[in-house]
Coordinates of C-alpha atoms in Angstrom, one line a residue:
Chain A
M1105 CA -33.0 -21.6 24.3
S1106 CA -32.2 -21.5 27.5
K1107 CA -30.2 -18.7 29.1
R1108 CA -27.2 -21.1 30.0
T1109 CA -27.4 -22.8 26.3
F1110 CA -27.0 -19.5 25.0
S1111 CA -24.1 -18.3 27.3
S1112 CA -22.6 -21.4 26.4
L1113 CA -22.7 -21.0 22.9
L1114 CA -21.2 -17.6 23.2
A1115 CA -18.4 -19.1 25.5
L1116 CA -17.6 -21.6 22.6
M1117 CA -17.9 -18.5 19.9
G1118 CA -15.5 -16.7 22.0
V1119 CA -12.8 -19.3 22.2
L1120 CA -13.1 -20.2 18.6
T1121 CA -12.6 -16.6 18.1
V1122 CA -10.0 -15.6 20.5
I1123 CA -7.4 -18.6 19.7
P1124 CA -6.9 -17.7 15.9
G1125 CA -6.8 -13.9 16.5
L1126 CA -4.1 -14.5 19.1
L1127 CA -2.4 -16.8 16.8
G1128 CA -2.4 -14.4 14.1
I1129 CA -0.9 -11.7 16.4
M1130 CA 2.0 -13.7 17.5
L1131 CA 2.6 -15.1 13.9
S1132 CA 2.8 -11.7 12.7
L1133 CA 5.0 -10.4 15.5
T1134 CA 7.6 -13.0 14.9
G1135 CA 7.2 -12.8 11.0
S1136 CA 6.3 -16.0 10.2
S1137 CA 3.2 -17.6 8.5
F1138 CA 1.3 -21.0 9.7
T1139 CA -0.9 -23.4 7.8
W1140 CA -2.8 -26.3 9.6
G1141 CA -5.2 -28.0 7.3
I1142 CA -7.7 -25.7 5.6
I1143 CA -6.8 -23.0 7.9
T1144 CA -4.0 -20.5 7.0
F1145 CA -2.3 -17.5 8.7
A1146 CA -0.7 -15.8 6.0
G1147 CA -0.7 -12.8 3.9
E1148 CA -1.5 -9.3 4.1
F1149 CA -3.1 -7.7 7.4
V1150 CA -2.1 -10.7 9.3
L1151 CA -1.6 -8.7 12.5
W1152 CA -4.7 -6.4 12.0
R1153 CA -6.9 -9.5 11.2
G1154 CA -5.4 -11.0 14.5
L1155 CA -6.3 -8.1 16.6
I1156 CA -9.7 -7.7 15.0
L1157 CA -10.9 -11.4 15.8
T1158 CA -9.2 -11.1 19.2
A1159 CA -11.4 -8.4 20.2
A1160 CA -14.1 -10.0 18.5
G1161 CA -13.7 -13.0 20.7
A1162 CA -13.2 -11.0 23.6
L1163 CA -16.9 -9.4 23.1
F1164 CA -18.2 -12.6 22.9
L1165 CA -16.6 -13.9 26.3
V1166 CA -17.7 -10.6 27.8
A1167 CA -21.0 -11.0 26.7
I1168 CA -21.3 -14.2 28.6
N1169 CA -21.6 -12.1 32.1
E1170 CA -24.0 -9.5 30.7
A1171 CA -27.1 -9.4 32.6
N1172 CA -29.1 -7.9 30.4
P1173 CA -30.4 -10.3 27.5
V1174 CA -30.8 -7.3 24.6
Q1175 CA -27.2 -6.2 25.5
K1176 CA -25.9 -9.8 25.4
R1177 CA -27.3 -10.4 22.1
A1178 CA -26.3 -7.0 20.9
Q1179 CA -22.5 -7.6 21.8
A1180 CA -22.6 -10.9 20.0
V1181 CA -24.2 -9.2 16.9
L1182 CA -21.5 -6.5 17.0
A1183 CA -18.7 -9.3 17.2
S1184 CA -20.0 -11.1 14.5
L1185 CA -20.1 -7.7 12.3
M1186 CA -16.4 -7.6 13.1
I1187 CA -15.8 -11.2 11.7
W1188 CA -18.1 -10.4 8.5
I1189 CA -15.9 -7.4 7.8
V1190 CA -12.9 -9.6 8.0
G1191 CA -14.1 -12.7 6.2
G1192 CA -16.0 -10.6 3.5
M1193 CA -13.3 -8.7 2.4
E1194 CA -11.1 -11.8 2.2
I1195 CA -14.0 -13.5 0.1
L1196 CA -14.3 -10.3 -2.0
S1197 CA -10.5 -9.9 -2.6
V1198 CA -10.5 -13.8 -3.6
V1199 CA -13.5 -13.4 -6.1
L1200 CA -12.0 -10.3 -7.5
S1201 CA -8.0 -11.9 -7.8
S1202 CA -9.5 -15.2 -9.6
V1203 CA -11.0 -13.2 -12.7
P1204 CA -7.9 -11.6 -14.3
G1205 CA -5.6 -13.4 -16.3
E1206 CA -1.7 -12.9 -16.6
G1207 CA 0.4 -11.2 -19.0
A1208 CA -1.7 -10.4 -22.3
R1209 CA -4.4 -12.7 -21.5
W1210 CA -7.5 -10.8 -20.1
L1211 CA -9.3 -13.4 -18.2
T1212 CA -7.7 -16.3 -16.3
T1213 CA -8.5 -20.1 -17.3
L1214 CA -11.3 -21.9 -15.9
E1215 CA -8.4 -24.2 -14.1
G1216 CA -6.9 -20.9 -13.0
F1217 CA -10.3 -19.7 -11.8
I1218 CA -11.1 -22.8 -9.8
A1219 CA -7.6 -23.1 -8.4
S1220 CA -8.3 -19.2 -6.6
Y1221 CA -11.0 -21.0 -4.5
Q1222 CA -9.0 -23.8 -3.1
E1223 CA -8.2 -24.1 0.4
P1224 CA -6.3 -23.0 2.9
V1225 CA -8.5 -19.9 4.2
I1226 CA -8.0 -17.7 7.0
P1227 CA -10.0 -18.4 10.3
S1228 CA -12.7 -15.7 9.7
I1229 CA -14.0 -17.3 6.7
L1230 CA -14.7 -20.4 8.4
L1231 CA -16.5 -18.3 11.4
L1232 CA -18.6 -16.6 8.8
P1233 CA -21.4 -19.2 8.4
I1234 CA -21.4 -20.1 12.1
T1235 CA -22.0 -16.3 13.0
L1236 CA -24.2 -16.0 10.3
G1237 CA -26.2 -18.7 11.7
L1238 CA -25.9 -17.1 15.3
V1239 CA -27.0 -13.8 14.4
L1240 CA -30.0 -15.0 12.3
F1241 CA -30.9 -17.4 15.5
I1242 CA -30.5 -14.0 17.6
Y1243 CA -33.0 -12.1 15.4
L1244 CA -35.3 -15.0 15.2
D1245 CA -35.6 -16.0 18.9
G1246 CA -34.4 -12.9 20.7
G1247 CA -36.7 -10.4 18.6
K1248 CA -39.5 -12.1 20.2
N1249 CA -38.7 -10.6 23.7
E1250 CA -37.3 -7.2 22.3
G1251 CA -38.5 -4.3 24.2
K1252 CA -39.7 -6.4 26.9
E1253 CA -36.7 -6.4 28.9
Chain B
M1005 CA -33.2 40.4 30.3
K1006 CA -30.2 38.9 31.0
L1007 CA -30.0 35.6 32.9
D1008 CA -27.1 33.8 34.4
T1009 CA -26.2 30.1 33.7
E1010 CA -27.8 28.6 36.6
K1011 CA -31.3 30.7 35.9
R1012 CA -31.0 29.8 32.2
W1013 CA -30.9 25.9 33.0
E1014 CA -33.8 26.4 35.5
L1015 CA -35.7 28.2 32.5
I1016 CA -34.9 25.1 30.5
D1017 CA -36.0 22.6 32.9
K1018 CA -39.4 24.4 33.5
L1019 CA -40.1 24.5 29.6
A1020 CA -39.0 20.6 29.2
R1021 CA -41.4 19.7 32.1
E1022 CA -44.3 21.8 30.4
T1023 CA -43.4 20.6 26.8
V1024 CA -42.1 17.2 26.6
E1025 CA -43.5 14.0 27.2
Y1026 CA -42.0 11.2 28.1
G1027 CA -42.6 7.7 27.1
A1028 CA -41.3 4.3 27.8
E1029 CA -38.1 3.6 26.0
K1030 CA -38.2 0.8 23.9
T1031 CA -34.7 -1.1 24.0
T1032 CA -33.8 -3.2 20.9
I1033 CA -30.7 -5.0 19.3
T1034 CA -30.5 -2.2 16.8
T1035 CA -30.3 0.9 19.5
V1036 CA -28.0 -1.1 21.9
L1037 CA -25.8 -1.7 18.7
A1038 CA -25.7 2.1 18.0
E1039 CA -24.5 2.5 21.7
L1040 CA -22.0 0.1 21.6
T1041 CA -20.3 1.8 18.3
V1042 CA -19.7 5.1 20.5
K1043 CA -18.5 3.5 23.7
P1044 CA -14.7 3.6 23.6
L1045 CA -14.2 -0.2 24.8
T1046 CA -16.6 -1.5 22.3
G1047 CA -16.7 1.3 19.9
I1048 CA -12.6 1.5 19.2
P1049 CA -12.4 -2.4 18.3
F1050 CA -15.4 -1.8 16.0
A1051 CA -13.8 1.1 14.4
V1052 CA -10.6 -0.5 13.9
A1053 CA -12.3 -3.2 12.1
V1054 CA -14.3 -0.9 10.0
L1055 CA -11.1 0.9 8.9
Y1056 CA -9.5 -2.8 8.1
G1057 CA -12.5 -3.4 5.9
F1058 CA -12.1 0.1 4.3
W1059 CA -8.3 -0.5 3.2
A1060 CA -8.9 -4.0 2.6
F1061 CA -11.8 -3.3 -0.1
F1062 CA -9.7 -0.6 -1.1
N1063 CA -6.7 -2.9 -1.9
A1064 CA -9.1 -5.7 -3.7
F1065 CA -11.2 -3.1 -5.6
A1066 CA -8.3 -1.0 -6.9
G1067 CA -6.2 -4.0 -7.3
F1068 CA -8.8 -6.0 -9.6
F1069 CA -8.8 -2.9 -12.2
T1070 CA -5.5 -1.8 -11.9
D1071 CA -3.4 -5.0 -12.2
G1072 CA -5.9 -7.1 -13.5
F1073 CA -7.1 -5.1 -16.4
F1074 CA -5.2 -1.4 -16.7
V1075 CA -1.7 -2.8 -16.5
P1076 CA -2.3 -5.6 -19.2
L1077 CA -4.1 -2.8 -21.3
F1078 CA -1.6 -0.1 -21.2
D1079 CA 1.6 -2.4 -21.0
E1080 CA 1.0 -5.3 -23.8
H1081 CA -1.7 -2.8 -25.9
W1082 CA -1.3 1.0 -25.6
L1083 CA 2.3 1.3 -25.1
P1084 CA 3.6 -0.8 -27.9
W1085 CA 0.9 0.8 -30.5
L1086 CA 1.9 4.5 -29.3
Q1087 CA 5.5 3.6 -29.7
R1088 CA 5.0 2.3 -33.2
V1089 CA 2.6 4.9 -34.7
F1090 CA 3.8 8.0 -33.0
P1091 CA 6.0 10.0 -35.5
L1092 CA 9.6 11.7 -34.8
E1093 CA 10.9 9.2 -32.4
G1094 CA 14.0 10.8 -30.6
S1095 CA 12.4 14.5 -30.7
W1096 CA 11.3 16.8 -28.0
L1097 CA 7.6 16.2 -29.1
Y1098 CA 8.0 12.4 -28.8
Y1099 CA 9.6 12.7 -25.6
V1100 CA 6.8 14.9 -23.9
F1101 CA 4.1 12.9 -25.4
V1102 CA 5.4 9.3 -25.3
G1103 CA 8.3 9.5 -23.4
E1104 CA 11.4 7.2 -23.0
P1105 CA 11.5 5.3 -26.6
G1106 CA 12.6 1.8 -25.3
A1107 CA 10.2 2.1 -22.2
Q1108 CA 8.7 -1.4 -21.5
N1109 CA 5.9 -0.3 -19.2
S1110 CA 4.1 2.8 -18.9
F1111 CA 5.3 3.8 -15.4
E1112 CA 8.6 4.4 -16.8
A1113 CA 7.9 5.7 -19.9
F1114 CA 7.0 9.0 -18.7
G1115 CA 5.1 10.9 -21.3
I1116 CA 1.6 12.6 -21.4
L1117 CA 0.0 9.8 -23.1
T1118 CA 1.6 7.0 -21.5
S1119 CA 2.5 7.6 -17.9
G1120 CA 0.2 10.4 -17.6
L1121 CA -3.1 8.7 -18.8
F1122 CA -2.1 5.2 -16.8
V1123 CA -1.8 7.2 -13.6
A1124 CA -4.7 9.2 -14.0
L1125 CA -7.0 6.4 -15.3
G1126 CA -5.2 3.0 -14.5
V1127 CA -4.2 3.8 -10.7
V1128 CA -6.0 6.5 -9.6
F1129 CA -9.6 6.4 -10.9
P1130 CA -10.1 2.9 -9.5
A1131 CA -8.4 3.9 -6.3
I1132 CA -10.5 7.2 -6.1
V1133 CA -13.9 5.3 -6.9
A1134 CA -13.2 2.4 -4.2
F1135 CA -12.7 5.2 -1.7
Y1136 CA -15.7 7.4 -2.4
L1137 CA -17.8 4.5 -2.5
V1138 CA -16.9 3.3 1.2
I1139 CA -17.1 6.9 2.2
T1140 CA -20.5 7.3 0.7
I1141 CA -21.8 4.2 2.7
L1142 CA -20.3 5.1 6.0
E1143 CA -21.9 8.4 5.5
D1144 CA -25.4 7.5 4.6
S1145 CA -25.5 4.4 7.1
G1146 CA -24.9 6.7 10.0
Y1147 CA -21.8 5.6 11.1
M1148 CA -19.7 8.7 10.6
P1149 CA -21.1 10.8 13.3
R1150 CA -20.4 7.6 15.8
L1151 CA -16.5 7.8 14.5
A1152 CA -16.6 11.7 15.3
V1153 CA -17.9 10.8 18.9
L1154 CA -15.2 8.2 19.6
V1155 CA -12.3 10.2 18.2
D1156 CA -13.7 13.5 20.1
T1157 CA -11.4 13.2 23.4
V1158 CA -8.3 12.2 21.1
L1159 CA -8.8 15.4 18.9
H1160 CA -9.5 17.6 22.3
K1161 CA -5.7 17.0 23.0
I1162 CA -4.9 19.0 19.9
G1163 CA -7.7 21.5 20.5
L1164 CA -10.1 20.0 17.7
H1165 CA -13.2 18.2 18.5
G1166 CA -14.8 15.0 17.2
F1167 CA -16.3 16.4 13.9
A1168 CA -13.0 17.5 12.6
V1169 CA -12.7 13.8 11.5
V1170 CA -14.9 14.6 8.6
P1171 CA -12.6 16.7 7.0
M1172 CA -9.7 14.3 7.9
I1173 CA -11.4 11.4 6.2
L1174 CA -12.7 13.3 3.2
S1175 CA -9.0 14.6 2.8
L1176 CA -8.2 11.0 2.4
G1177 CA -10.1 11.1 -0.5
C1178 CA -9.2 14.4 -1.7
N1179 CA -7.7 17.3 0.4
V1180 CA -9.8 19.9 -1.7
P1181 CA -13.2 19.1 -0.1
G1182 CA -11.2 18.4 3.2
V1183 CA -10.1 22.1 3.1
A1184 CA -13.4 23.1 1.8
S1185 CA -15.2 21.3 4.8
T1186 CA -12.9 22.8 7.6
R1187 CA -15.8 25.7 7.4
T1188 CA -18.0 23.6 9.5
L1189 CA -15.6 24.2 12.7
E1190 CA -16.4 26.6 15.2
T1191 CA -13.4 29.0 15.5
K1192 CA -10.7 30.6 13.3
K1193 CA -7.9 28.9 15.2
Q1194 CA -9.4 25.4 14.5
R1195 CA -10.2 26.3 10.8
F1196 CA -6.6 27.4 10.4
M1197 CA -5.0 24.1 12.4
M1198 CA -7.3 22.0 10.6
M1199 CA -6.3 23.4 6.9
V1200 CA -2.7 23.2 7.7
L1201 CA -2.4 19.8 9.3
L1202 CA -4.5 18.5 6.4
S1203 CA -2.5 19.9 3.4
I1204 CA 0.4 18.5 5.1
F1205 CA 0.0 15.4 6.8
I1206 CA -3.0 13.9 5.1
P1207 CA -2.3 12.1 1.8
C1208 CA -5.0 11.9 -0.9
G1209 CA -6.8 9.0 -2.0
A1210 CA -4.7 9.2 -5.2
Q1211 CA -1.5 9.5 -3.6
I1212 CA -2.6 6.4 -1.4
G1213 CA -3.6 4.6 -4.3
V1214 CA -0.4 5.0 -6.2
M1215 CA 1.3 4.3 -2.8
L1216 CA -0.6 0.9 -2.3
S1217 CA 0.0 -0.1 -5.8
L1218 CA 3.7 0.7 -5.8
I1219 CA 5.1 0.3 -2.4
P1220 CA 2.3 -1.5 -0.6
E1221 CA 5.2 -2.8 2.0
Y1222 CA 6.1 0.6 3.2
F1223 CA 2.6 2.1 3.4
G1224 CA 2.0 1.3 7.0
Y1225 CA 4.9 3.0 8.1
I1226 CA 4.5 6.0 6.3
M1227 CA 0.9 6.5 7.5
L1228 CA 2.4 5.9 10.7
Y1229 CA 5.0 8.5 10.8
L1230 CA 2.3 11.0 8.9
L1231 CA -0.3 10.3 11.5
A1232 CA 2.4 11.0 14.4
G1233 CA 3.4 14.1 12.8
F1234 CA -0.5 15.2 12.4
F1235 CA -0.7 15.0 16.3
L1236 CA 2.3 16.3 17.3
F1237 CA 2.3 19.3 15.3
G1238 CA -1.6 19.7 16.1
Y1239 CA -0.4 19.8 19.9
L1240 CA 2.3 22.4 19.2
L1241 CA 0.1 24.4 17.1
D1242 CA -2.9 24.5 19.9
R1243 CA -0.6 25.7 22.1
I1244 CA 1.0 28.5 19.8
I1245 CA -1.9 29.9 18.0
P1246 CA -4.3 32.0 20.1
G1247 CA -8.0 31.6 20.1
K1248 CA -10.7 29.2 21.5
S1249 CA -11.3 25.4 21.1
P1250 CA -15.1 25.2 22.2
E1251 CA -17.3 22.3 23.0
I1252 CA -19.8 21.1 20.7
M1253 CA -23.1 19.0 20.9
T1254 CA -24.0 16.6 18.1
D1255 CA -26.9 14.6 17.0
V1256 CA -26.0 10.9 16.3
P1257 CA -28.5 9.6 13.9
P1258 CA -29.9 6.0 14.1
F1259 CA -28.0 3.4 11.8
R1260 CA -29.7 2.9 8.5
I1261 CA -29.3 0.7 5.7
P1262 CA -27.9 3.0 2.8
T1263 CA -29.9 3.4 -0.5
V1264 CA -28.3 2.3 -3.9
S1265 CA -29.9 5.4 -5.5
N1266 CA -28.6 7.8 -2.9
V1267 CA -25.0 5.9 -2.8
T1268 CA -24.7 5.7 -6.7
R1269 CA -25.7 9.5 -7.0
K1270 CA -23.3 10.8 -4.6
L1271 CA -20.3 8.7 -6.0
G1272 CA -21.3 9.8 -9.4
V1273 CA -20.9 13.6 -8.4
K1274 CA -17.8 12.9 -6.6
V1275 CA -16.2 10.9 -9.3
K1276 CA -17.2 13.5 -11.9
G1277 CA -15.6 16.0 -9.9
F1278 CA -12.4 14.0 -9.8
L1279 CA -12.2 13.2 -13.7
T1280 CA -12.7 17.0 -14.6
N1281 CA -10.5 18.3 -12.0
A1282 CA -7.7 16.0 -11.6
I1283 CA -7.0 14.7 -14.9
P1284 CA -5.9 17.7 -16.9
F1285 CA -3.5 18.5 -13.6
V1286 CA -1.7 15.0 -14.2
L1287 CA -1.5 15.3 -17.7
L1288 CA 0.0 19.0 -17.5
G1289 CA 2.4 17.8 -14.6
V1290 CA 4.0 15.0 -16.8
G1291 CA 4.2 17.6 -19.6
L1292 CA 5.7 20.3 -17.5
V1293 CA 8.3 18.1 -15.6
N1294 CA 9.3 16.7 -19.1
L1295 CA 9.7 20.1 -20.6
L1296 CA 11.9 21.2 -17.4
Y1297 CA 14.1 18.1 -18.1
L1298 CA 14.4 18.7 -21.6
G1299 CA 15.2 22.5 -20.8
G1300 CA 18.0 21.3 -18.3
V1301 CA 16.1 23.2 -15.4
I1302 CA 15.7 20.1 -13.2
S1303 CA 19.4 19.3 -13.7
R1304 CA 19.9 22.7 -12.5
L1305 CA 17.6 22.7 -9.6
S1306 CA 18.7 19.4 -8.5
N1307 CA 22.5 20.6 -8.4
F1308 CA 21.3 23.4 -6.6
L1309 CA 19.5 21.9 -4.1
A1310 CA 21.7 18.7 -3.6
P1311 CA 23.1 19.8 -0.5
V1312 CA 19.8 20.1 1.5
I1313 CA 18.0 17.1 -0.3
T1314 CA 20.9 14.8 0.3
G1315 CA 22.7 16.1 3.3
W1316 CA 19.7 17.2 5.6
F1317 CA 17.0 14.7 4.3
G1318 CA 19.4 11.9 2.8
V1319 CA 17.6 11.4 -0.2
P1320 CA 19.2 11.3 -3.7
K1321 CA 19.3 14.7 -5.4
E1322 CA 17.0 13.3 -8.5
T1323 CA 14.3 13.8 -6.1
V1324 CA 13.7 17.3 -7.2
A1325 CA 11.8 16.4 -10.2
P1326 CA 9.1 14.6 -8.2
L1327 CA 9.0 17.2 -5.7
I1328 CA 8.3 19.8 -8.3
A1329 CA 5.7 17.3 -10.2
G1330 CA 4.3 17.0 -6.6
F1331 CA 2.7 20.9 -6.6
L1332 CA 0.6 19.6 -9.5
R1333 CA -0.2 15.9 -8.4
K1334 CA 1.2 14.0 -5.5
D1335 CA 0.3 10.8 -7.1
L1336 CA 2.3 11.5 -10.2
A1337 CA 5.3 12.5 -7.8
V1338 CA 5.1 9.4 -5.9
A1339 CA 5.0 7.2 -9.3
Q1340 CA 8.0 9.2 -10.5
L1341 CA 10.0 8.2 -7.3
T1342 CA 10.0 4.5 -8.2
A1343 CA 12.0 5.2 -11.4
I1344 CA 14.9 6.6 -9.3
Q1345 CA 17.6 4.3 -8.0
M1346 CA 17.5 4.5 -4.2
S1347 CA 17.6 2.7 -0.8
N1348 CA 14.1 1.2 0.8
F1349 CA 14.6 4.0 3.5
Q1350 CA 15.4 6.9 1.0
L1351 CA 12.2 5.6 -0.8
I1352 CA 10.1 6.1 2.6
T1353 CA 11.7 9.2 3.4
S1354 CA 10.8 10.5 -0.3
V1355 CA 7.3 9.7 -0.2
V1356 CA 7.0 11.3 3.4
L1357 CA 8.6 14.5 1.8
I1358 CA 6.4 14.2 -0.9
S1359 CA 3.5 14.5 1.5
I1360 CA 4.7 17.1 3.7
Y1361 CA 6.8 19.6 1.6
F1362 CA 3.8 21.6 0.0
P1363 CA 0.1 21.2 -0.6
C1364 CA -0.6 20.4 -4.2
I1365 CA -2.0 23.2 -6.6
A1366 CA -5.6 22.4 -6.0
T1367 CA -5.4 22.2 -2.1
F1368 CA -3.1 25.5 -2.0
S1369 CA -6.0 27.4 -4.0
M1370 CA -8.4 26.2 -2.1
I1371 CA -6.5 27.2 1.1
I1372 CA -6.5 30.6 -0.3
K1373 CA -10.1 30.7 -0.7
E1374 CA -11.0 29.2 2.5
G1375 CA -8.3 31.6 4.2
R1376 CA -11.0 34.6 3.8
R1377 CA -13.2 32.9 6.3
S1378 CA -10.4 31.9 8.8
G1379 CA -8.6 34.9 9.6
G1380 CA -7.6 36.7 6.0
V1381 CA -5.9 35.3 3.2
I1382 CA -2.3 36.7 4.0
K1383 CA -2.8 35.6 7.6
V1384 CA -3.7 32.0 6.6
L1385 CA -1.1 31.8 3.9
G1386 CA 1.7 33.1 5.8
G1387 CA 0.9 31.2 8.6
S1388 CA 0.7 27.8 6.6
L1389 CA 3.8 28.2 4.6
L1390 CA 5.5 29.2 7.8
T1391 CA 4.2 25.9 9.5
L1392 CA 5.0 24.1 6.1
G1393 CA 8.6 25.2 6.2
A1394 CA 9.0 24.1 9.9
V1395 CA 7.3 20.8 9.5
V1396 CA 9.2 19.8 6.3
F1397 CA 12.5 20.6 7.8
L1398 CA 12.1 19.1 11.2
W1399 CA 9.6 16.1 10.5
G1400 CA 11.8 15.3 7.3
G1401 CA 15.1 15.8 9.0
L1402 CA 14.4 13.4 12.0
L1403 CA 13.4 11.0 9.8
H1404 CA 16.9 11.0 8.4
L1405 CA 18.2 11.0 11.8
I1406 CA 15.9 8.1 12.5
G1407 CA 17.4 6.3 9.6
I1408 CA 21.0 7.0 10.9
L1409 CA 20.5 6.0 14.4
L1410 CA 18.7 2.6 13.1
G1411 CA 21.7 2.3 10.3
V1412 CA 19.5 2.2 7.2
A1413 CA 20.1 5.7 6.2

């Protein structure tokens, strides 16, 4: 992949990450929640998630102007790691809360279990597969040139 | 032969030139990542993400076991069974072991075998496992020293250095290993400061677990107020206490993937320590408070301390009982608070008071033990108690004042 294409990819990732991040911060400061299609900005820690996504998006955007290719790729990996932490913990939370039942029932019903996994989801869950692909590409493609810069 | 600093550095340079060989440095994504996590501009946002992950995991894991399984186990099965089979209903023995005869849940019952077991096993145990699991992974991955480098500048403002973050984080699990680990700090001044600040302002994992379980909506405010107190009183102690706060050099290891065997072994040791040390104290705490209630001691103490408790701190006089229980276990004390009728702001103030009024008995014993290394037991204990007294009245009273100014107290 050419330098220009990779930079464009980082710019796209930056915008896709910064927008929900800023929206999350604004919504949490105004004390409101918002759902659009399959994306939601609700639940605990909206402010923190917003702050982390904004910082991750900023990292993607700053990496565009980074001259050193290894530095550029490492910044993108760091930003992706931040998204993974937020998205990964949300998935863990959904999985763990989908198992127990209510009241005297130990385990939930099959319907209840399936319903736990229905959308809407927080933005970082949607960003998770994209960043996974990005990091895989960075290590497969960028790894060839590591140490040479 | 005595060399001045300049000559010493010249000698070091000469030795290095003759003995050290420099190869070409290989820059990889991993090495750059390692650098990025210690640079403030990139390292601080990443640290925020890591801490977020920490709490989110803590919440999900502890919530899964506590709300998902232990609450139904204790409320739907254990409590009704115990209320049915335990003899002598209405006697003092029943009150001590089972608690209130008509209680609907294990939190409200307040007997040794009901609330005591539920708090220890159902609430605190999952929280402790979650906490130690994350801490072990952070330690073994090599992230902990990076966090130390990141917070070095901030901690220098209060006369400590970056590695003081290790006792701080350990104390978030349990104050006892936190206080023990202060021996890694360089000077007596630093050790004393850290011991006092930890035992007052850093709530243990058990207490955090109970707070997150019972009053999650106020948890952030409480932690923010405690952290502000940590830095403010740290700054003041640094100015008041004589002694040095030297710079340190530290080796930051490369990032590594933690191995399952190491993590499980470390986790096993830490959890075993909790099970053997903490659970007897929780059960003892419930028993003691129940006996004090039955003997009328709590009622008399509440009336005696009412002017200070209600007048200065603005919380109900019934808070005296949890404050006494807090000397044995702070998690237990926070759990007791939720059974008392009070406003939201009074609840926040009460939880802050429980955190800062006195360390639990286990931490107190450790301060006495470690005090020997840090300037003598009497000096350390006297200084700690003096600081404690000042902090409780100033920081607790200030919170009441903030409440009055906001119109919520």
